[in-house]
Coordinates of C-alpha atoms in Angstrom, one line a residue:
M1 CA 0.0 0.0 0.0
P2 CA 1.4 3.4 -1.0
Q3 CA 2.7 5.7 1.8
F4 CA 1.1 9.0 2.5
D5 CA 2.7 12.1 1.0
E6 CA 2.2 14.7 3.7
T7 CA 2.4 17.5 1.1
L8 CA -0.9 16.4 -0.3
Y9 CA -4.1 18.2 0.5
H10 CA -6.3 16.7 3.3
T11 CA -10.0 17.3 2.8
K12 CA -12.3 18.9 5.3
S13 CA -15.4 17.5 3.7
A14 CA -17.1 14.2 4.4
V15 CA -16.7 11.7 1.5
L16 CA -19.2 9.1 0.2
F17 CA -17.5 6.3 -1.7
V18 CA -19.9 4.1 -3.7
I19 CA -18.5 0.7 -4.7
F20 CA -19.7 -2.6 -6.1
N21 CA -17.7 -5.4 -7.7
R22 CA -14.6 -3.8 -9.3
P23 CA -11.6 -4.3 -7.0
G24 CA -9.1 -2.9 -9.6
T25 CA -10.7 0.5 -10.0
T26 CA -11.8 0.6 -6.4
Q27 CA -8.2 0.3 -5.2
Q28 CA -7.1 3.2 -7.3
V29 CA -9.9 5.5 -6.2
F30 CA -9.5 4.4 -2.6
D31 CA -5.8 5.2 -2.7
A32 CA -6.7 8.8 -3.8
I33 CA -9.2 9.1 -1.0
R34 CA -6.7 7.7 1.5
A35 CA -4.2 10.3 0.4
A36 CA -6.8 13.0 1.1
K37 CA -7.5 11.6 4.6
P38 CA -11.2 12.6 5.1
K39 CA -12.2 12.7 8.7
R40 CA -15.6 11.2 7.9
L41 CA -15.9 8.5 5.2
Y42 CA -19.2 6.8 4.1
L43 CA -18.9 3.5 2.3
A44 CA -21.9 2.2 0.3
A45 CA -22.0 -1.1 -1.7
D46 CA -24.7 -3.0 -3.6
G47 CA -24.8 -6.7 -3.2
P48 CA -23.9 -9.4 -5.7
R49 CA -26.2 -10.0 -8.6
P50 CA -28.1 -13.3 -8.9
G51 CA -27.0 -15.3 -11.9
F52 CA -23.5 -13.8 -11.9
P53 CA -21.4 -16.5 -10.2
G54 CA -18.3 -14.3 -9.9
D55 CA -20.0 -11.4 -8.3
A56 CA -20.0 -12.7 -4.7
L57 CA -16.2 -13.0 -4.7
L58 CA -15.6 -9.7 -6.5
C59 CA -17.9 -7.8 -4.1
K60 CA -16.1 -9.4 -1.1
Q61 CA -12.7 -8.4 -2.5
T62 CA -13.9 -4.9 -3.2
R63 CA -15.3 -4.4 0.3
E64 CA -12.0 -5.7 1.8
I65 CA -10.1 -3.0 0.0
V66 CA -12.1 -0.2 1.6
G67 CA -11.8 -1.8 5.0
K68 CA -8.1 -1.0 5.1
I69 CA -8.5 2.4 6.7
D70 CA -5.3 3.4 8.5
W71 CA -5.9 7.1 9.2
D72 CA -8.0 8.9 11.8
C73 CA -11.4 8.6 10.4
Q74 CA -15.0 8.0 11.4
V75 CA -16.5 5.4 9.1
K76 CA -20.1 4.5 8.3
T77 CA -21.1 1.7 6.0
L78 CA -24.2 0.8 4.0
F79 CA -23.5 -2.7 2.6
K80 CA -26.4 -4.5 1.0
D81 CA -26.6 -8.3 1.1
G82 CA -28.8 -8.5 -2.0
N83 CA -28.6 -6.6 -5.3
V84 CA -31.0 -3.7 -6.0
G85 CA -29.2 -2.4 -9.1
C86 CA -27.2 0.7 -9.9
K87 CA -30.1 3.1 -10.1
H88 CA -31.6 2.4 -6.7
A89 CA -28.3 1.5 -4.9
V90 CA -26.5 4.8 -5.8
S91 CA -29.5 7.1 -5.2
A92 CA -30.2 5.4 -1.9
A93 CA -26.6 5.7 -0.9
I94 CA -26.6 9.5 -1.6
S95 CA -29.8 9.9 0.3
W96 CA -28.3 8.0 3.2
F97 CA -25.2 10.2 3.0
F98 CA -27.1 13.5 3.1
S99 CA -29.3 12.2 5.9
H100 CA -26.1 12.5 8.0
E101 CA -24.3 15.4 6.3
E102 CA -25.3 18.9 5.2
E103 CA -22.8 18.8 2.4
G104 CA -20.0 16.6 1.0
I105 CA -18.2 14.9 -1.8
I106 CA -19.4 11.8 -3.8
L107 CA -17.1 9.4 -5.6
E108 CA -17.9 6.2 -7.4
D109 CA -15.5 3.3 -7.8
D110 CA -14.5 4.3 -11.4
C111 CA -14.0 8.1 -10.8
L112 CA -10.3 8.7 -10.0
P113 CA -9.7 12.2 -8.5
A114 CA -6.7 14.4 -8.7
N115 CA -5.7 15.4 -5.2
S116 CA -6.6 19.1 -5.8
F117 CA -10.2 17.9 -6.5
F118 CA -10.7 17.7 -2.8
R119 CA -9.4 21.3 -2.2
F120 CA -11.6 22.5 -5.1
C121 CA -14.7 20.9 -3.6
D122 CA -13.9 22.2 -0.1
T123 CA -13.4 25.7 -1.3
L124 CA -16.5 25.9 -3.3
L125 CA -18.8 24.0 -0.9
E126 CA -17.9 26.7 1.6
K127 CA -18.1 29.7 -0.8
Y128 CA -21.6 28.8 -2.2
R129 CA -23.0 27.1 0.9
Q130 CA -25.7 29.7 1.3
D131 CA -26.0 30.6 -2.4
T132 CA -29.0 28.7 -3.7
R133 CA -28.2 29.6 -7.3
V134 CA -25.4 27.0 -7.2
R135 CA -26.5 23.4 -6.8
H136 CA -23.7 21.2 -8.0
I137 CA -19.8 21.1 -8.1
T138 CA -18.3 18.6 -10.5
G139 CA -14.7 17.5 -10.9
C140 CA -14.7 16.3 -14.5
N141 CA -14.1 18.6 -17.5
L142 CA -15.1 17.2 -20.9
Q143 CA -14.0 20.1 -23.1
F144 CA -10.8 18.6 -24.3
G145 CA -8.6 21.5 -23.4
K146 CA -11.1 24.4 -24.2
K147 CA -11.2 26.8 -21.3
W148 CA -14.2 29.1 -20.6
G149 CA -13.8 32.5 -19.0
S150 CA -10.8 33.7 -17.0
G151 CA -11.6 31.9 -13.7
S152 CA -10.5 28.4 -12.5
Y153 CA -14.0 27.2 -13.3
Y154 CA -17.1 28.1 -15.2
F155 CA -20.9 27.8 -14.7
S156 CA -23.1 25.3 -16.6
N157 CA -26.7 24.1 -16.7
R158 CA -25.6 20.4 -16.9
T159 CA -24.8 18.2 -13.9
H160 CA -21.9 15.7 -14.3
V161 CA -21.5 13.0 -11.7
W162 CA -18.0 11.7 -12.3
G163 CA -16.8 13.0 -9.0
W164 CA -18.9 15.7 -7.5
A165 CA -20.0 17.6 -4.4
S166 CA -23.2 19.2 -3.3
W167 CA -25.5 20.1 -0.4
R168 CA -28.4 18.4 1.4
R169 CA -30.5 21.5 0.3
V170 CA -30.1 20.3 -3.3
W171 CA -30.6 16.6 -2.8
D172 CA -33.9 17.4 -1.0
D173 CA -35.3 18.3 -4.5
Y174 CA -34.2 15.0 -6.0
N175 CA -37.0 12.7 -7.2
L176 CA -35.9 9.3 -8.7
S177 CA -39.2 8.6 -10.4
L178 CA -39.7 12.1 -11.8
E179 CA -43.3 12.2 -10.5
K180 CA -44.0 15.9 -10.9
Y181 CA -42.9 16.3 -14.5
D182 CA -45.1 15.7 -17.5
G183 CA -44.0 15.5 -21.2
A184 CA -45.8 18.6 -22.6
E185 CA -44.5 20.9 -19.9
I186 CA -41.0 19.5 -20.2
T187 CA -40.7 20.5 -23.9
K188 CA -41.9 24.0 -23.1
Q189 CA -39.5 24.5 -20.2
M190 CA -36.5 22.9 -21.9
K191 CA -36.8 25.5 -24.7
N192 CA -36.3 28.1 -22.0
I193 CA -32.9 26.5 -21.3
Y194 CA -31.6 25.5 -24.8
A195 CA -32.8 27.1 -28.0
D196 CA -31.7 24.1 -30.2
D197 CA -34.8 22.1 -31.0
L198 CA -32.9 18.8 -31.5
V199 CA -31.2 19.2 -28.1
V200 CA -34.6 19.8 -26.5
E201 CA -36.0 16.8 -28.4
C202 CA -33.2 14.5 -27.1
W203 CA -33.8 15.6 -23.5
V204 CA -37.6 15.1 -23.8
N205 CA -36.9 11.6 -25.1
I206 CA -34.6 10.9 -22.2
F207 CA -37.1 12.2 -19.8
N208 CA -39.9 10.0 -21.2
E209 CA -37.7 6.9 -21.2
V210 CA -36.5 7.5 -17.6
K211 CA -40.0 7.9 -16.5
T212 CA -41.2 4.8 -18.3
G213 CA -38.2 2.7 -17.1
K214 CA -36.6 2.3 -20.5
I215 CA -33.5 4.1 -19.2
N216 CA -32.3 2.8 -15.9
S217 CA -30.4 5.9 -14.5
W218 CA -30.2 7.6 -11.1
A219 CA -28.2 10.5 -12.7
Y220 CA -30.7 11.9 -15.2
P221 CA -33.2 12.8 -12.5
L222 CA -30.4 14.9 -11.0
D223 CA -30.1 16.7 -14.3
F224 CA -33.8 17.4 -14.4
A225 CA -33.8 18.6 -10.8
N226 CA -31.1 21.1 -11.7
F227 CA -32.8 22.2 -15.0
F228 CA -36.1 22.9 -13.5
N229 CA -34.8 24.7 -10.4
N230 CA -32.7 26.9 -12.7
G231 CA -29.5 25.8 -11.0
L232 CA -25.9 26.5 -11.8
V233 CA -23.3 23.8 -11.9
I234 CA -19.6 24.5 -11.3
I235 CA -17.2 22.9 -13.8
P236 CA -13.4 23.2 -13.4
N237 CA -11.3 24.5 -16.3
E238 CA -8.9 21.6 -15.6
N239 CA -9.9 18.0 -15.6
L240 CA -9.9 16.8 -11.9
I241 CA -11.6 13.4 -12.4
S242 CA -10.6 10.6 -14.8
N243 CA -13.2 7.9 -15.5
I244 CA -11.2 4.7 -15.4
G245 CA -14.2 2.4 -15.6
F246 CA -14.9 2.2 -19.3
S247 CA -14.9 -1.5 -20.1
A248 CA -17.1 -4.4 -21.1
G249 CA -17.8 -5.2 -17.5
A250 CA -19.1 -1.7 -16.6
T251 CA -22.7 -1.0 -15.9
N252 CA -23.1 2.0 -18.3
T253 CA -19.6 3.0 -19.6
L254 CA -19.0 -0.1 -21.8
S255 CA -16.6 1.0 -24.5
D256 CA -13.0 1.7 -23.7
N257 CA -12.7 3.6 -27.0
N258 CA -15.0 6.3 -25.8
A259 CA -13.5 9.8 -26.1
Y260 CA -14.3 10.4 -22.4
A261 CA -12.5 7.3 -21.1
N262 CA -9.4 7.9 -19.0
I263 CA -9.0 11.7 -19.7
P264 CA -5.7 12.6 -18.1
L265 CA -5.8 14.2 -14.7
K266 CA -4.5 17.7 -14.0
E267 CA -4.1 19.5 -10.8
I268 CA -5.7 22.9 -10.2
G269 CA -3.6 25.7 -8.7
E270 CA -4.9 28.8 -6.9
I271 CA -8.6 29.0 -7.4
T272 CA -9.8 32.2 -9.0
H273 CA -13.5 32.8 -9.2
P274 CA -15.5 33.9 -12.4
T275 CA -16.6 37.5 -12.5
F276 CA -20.1 36.6 -13.8
M277 CA -22.5 33.9 -12.6
V278 CA -24.0 32.9 -15.9
P279 CA -24.0 29.5 -17.6
E280 CA -21.7 28.9 -20.5
K281 CA -24.4 27.4 -22.8
Q282 CA -22.0 26.9 -25.7
A283 CA -19.8 24.6 -23.4
D284 CA -23.0 22.6 -22.6
L285 CA -23.9 22.4 -26.3
F286 CA -20.4 21.2 -27.2
I287 CA -20.8 18.2 -24.9
M288 CA -24.4 17.5 -25.9
Y289 CA -23.7 17.8 -29.7
N290 CA -21.2 15.0 -29.2
H291 CA -23.2 12.9 -26.8
F292 CA -26.5 13.2 -28.7
N293 CA -24.8 13.1 -32.2
I294 CA -26.7 16.3 -33.1
E295 CA -24.8 17.0 -36.4
E296 CA -25.8 13.6 -37.8
K297 CA -29.4 14.1 -36.7
K298 CA -29.4 17.5 -38.5
R299 CA -28.0 16.0 -41.7
K300 CA -30.7 13.3 -41.7
R301 CA -33.4 15.9 -41.0
N302 CA -32.1 18.2 -43.8
S303 CA -31.9 15.2 -46.1
L304 CA -35.5 14.2 -45.4
H305 CA -36.5 17.9 -45.9
R306 CA -34.8 18.1 -49.3
R307 CA -36.3 14.8 -50.4
F308 CA -39.7 16.0 -49.4
K309 CA -39.3 19.3 -51.3
R310 CA -38.2 17.3 -54.4
W311 CA -41.2 15.0 -54.1
V312 CA -43.6 18.0 -53.8
K313 CA -41.9 19.6 -56.8
S314 CA -42.2 16.4 -58.9
V315 CA -45.9 16.1 -58.0
F316 CA -46.5 19.7 -58.9
V317 CA -44.8 19.2 -62.3
K318 CA -46.8 16.1 -63.1
A319 CA -50.0 17.9 -62.2
K320 CA -49.2 20.5 -64.8

């Protein structure tokens, strides 16, 4: 086990670490948490899946890794015997965490943090503790080197959950089943956030599929809670989280060829704050255009439109 580097930052915030059945990635993330030496550590784990013979051993090995705590730390555990699935296990773990803490940092077993991620979260949890405009602090940056504004971070409308921090006041608005949202109203309200009709259409489709159970996600309801509470998300201008979990054995991030897999970590220096508290919508659209393949959708839509115009013209000519 690696030795502590006493020059590393030691976090003030409580940390929730959500694990399952990946001892390899869990060890790497746990080593980073161990270096940050949180005083309060919450460990949550789903149980092995029925029908997966190797799960019991992998879950056991993973839990053994996080049991090796050798620094001064108060530890609470939420280890399930049976399997409830990622959606319910993770959302329940976060609810459990915020039932004990007013604010804190959340890491999953494939989200490897830079050491300064903890300082970044500590600083901004304190700065925006009473500012209800700000709802979410993320550690990942998916802009591939593009920086927004002159500060150490920028504001966004999109939540990202690859290493993040927030407050109980925000999680209190979270609703896993999206009970209070209806499709017609969603379309209208999303157009107040993003002017691109195809982006709005993609979000409405996601909303409908989450609500009907076709998409099994705990994270999209957090997006919706942020959208419809007009919340600001803090995103660092350096990438402080690397998702090391892209593989065939992952729950959602299956392809290790994904552009967002294993983005190199950087450390963030002195934190400077943006002058203006407005969302960088073009930064959001850059990510969503890639994620939703918007350019291809536009090409197809334009092609269909041109074909329809040619058909109308041909019918008109024949009629003459």
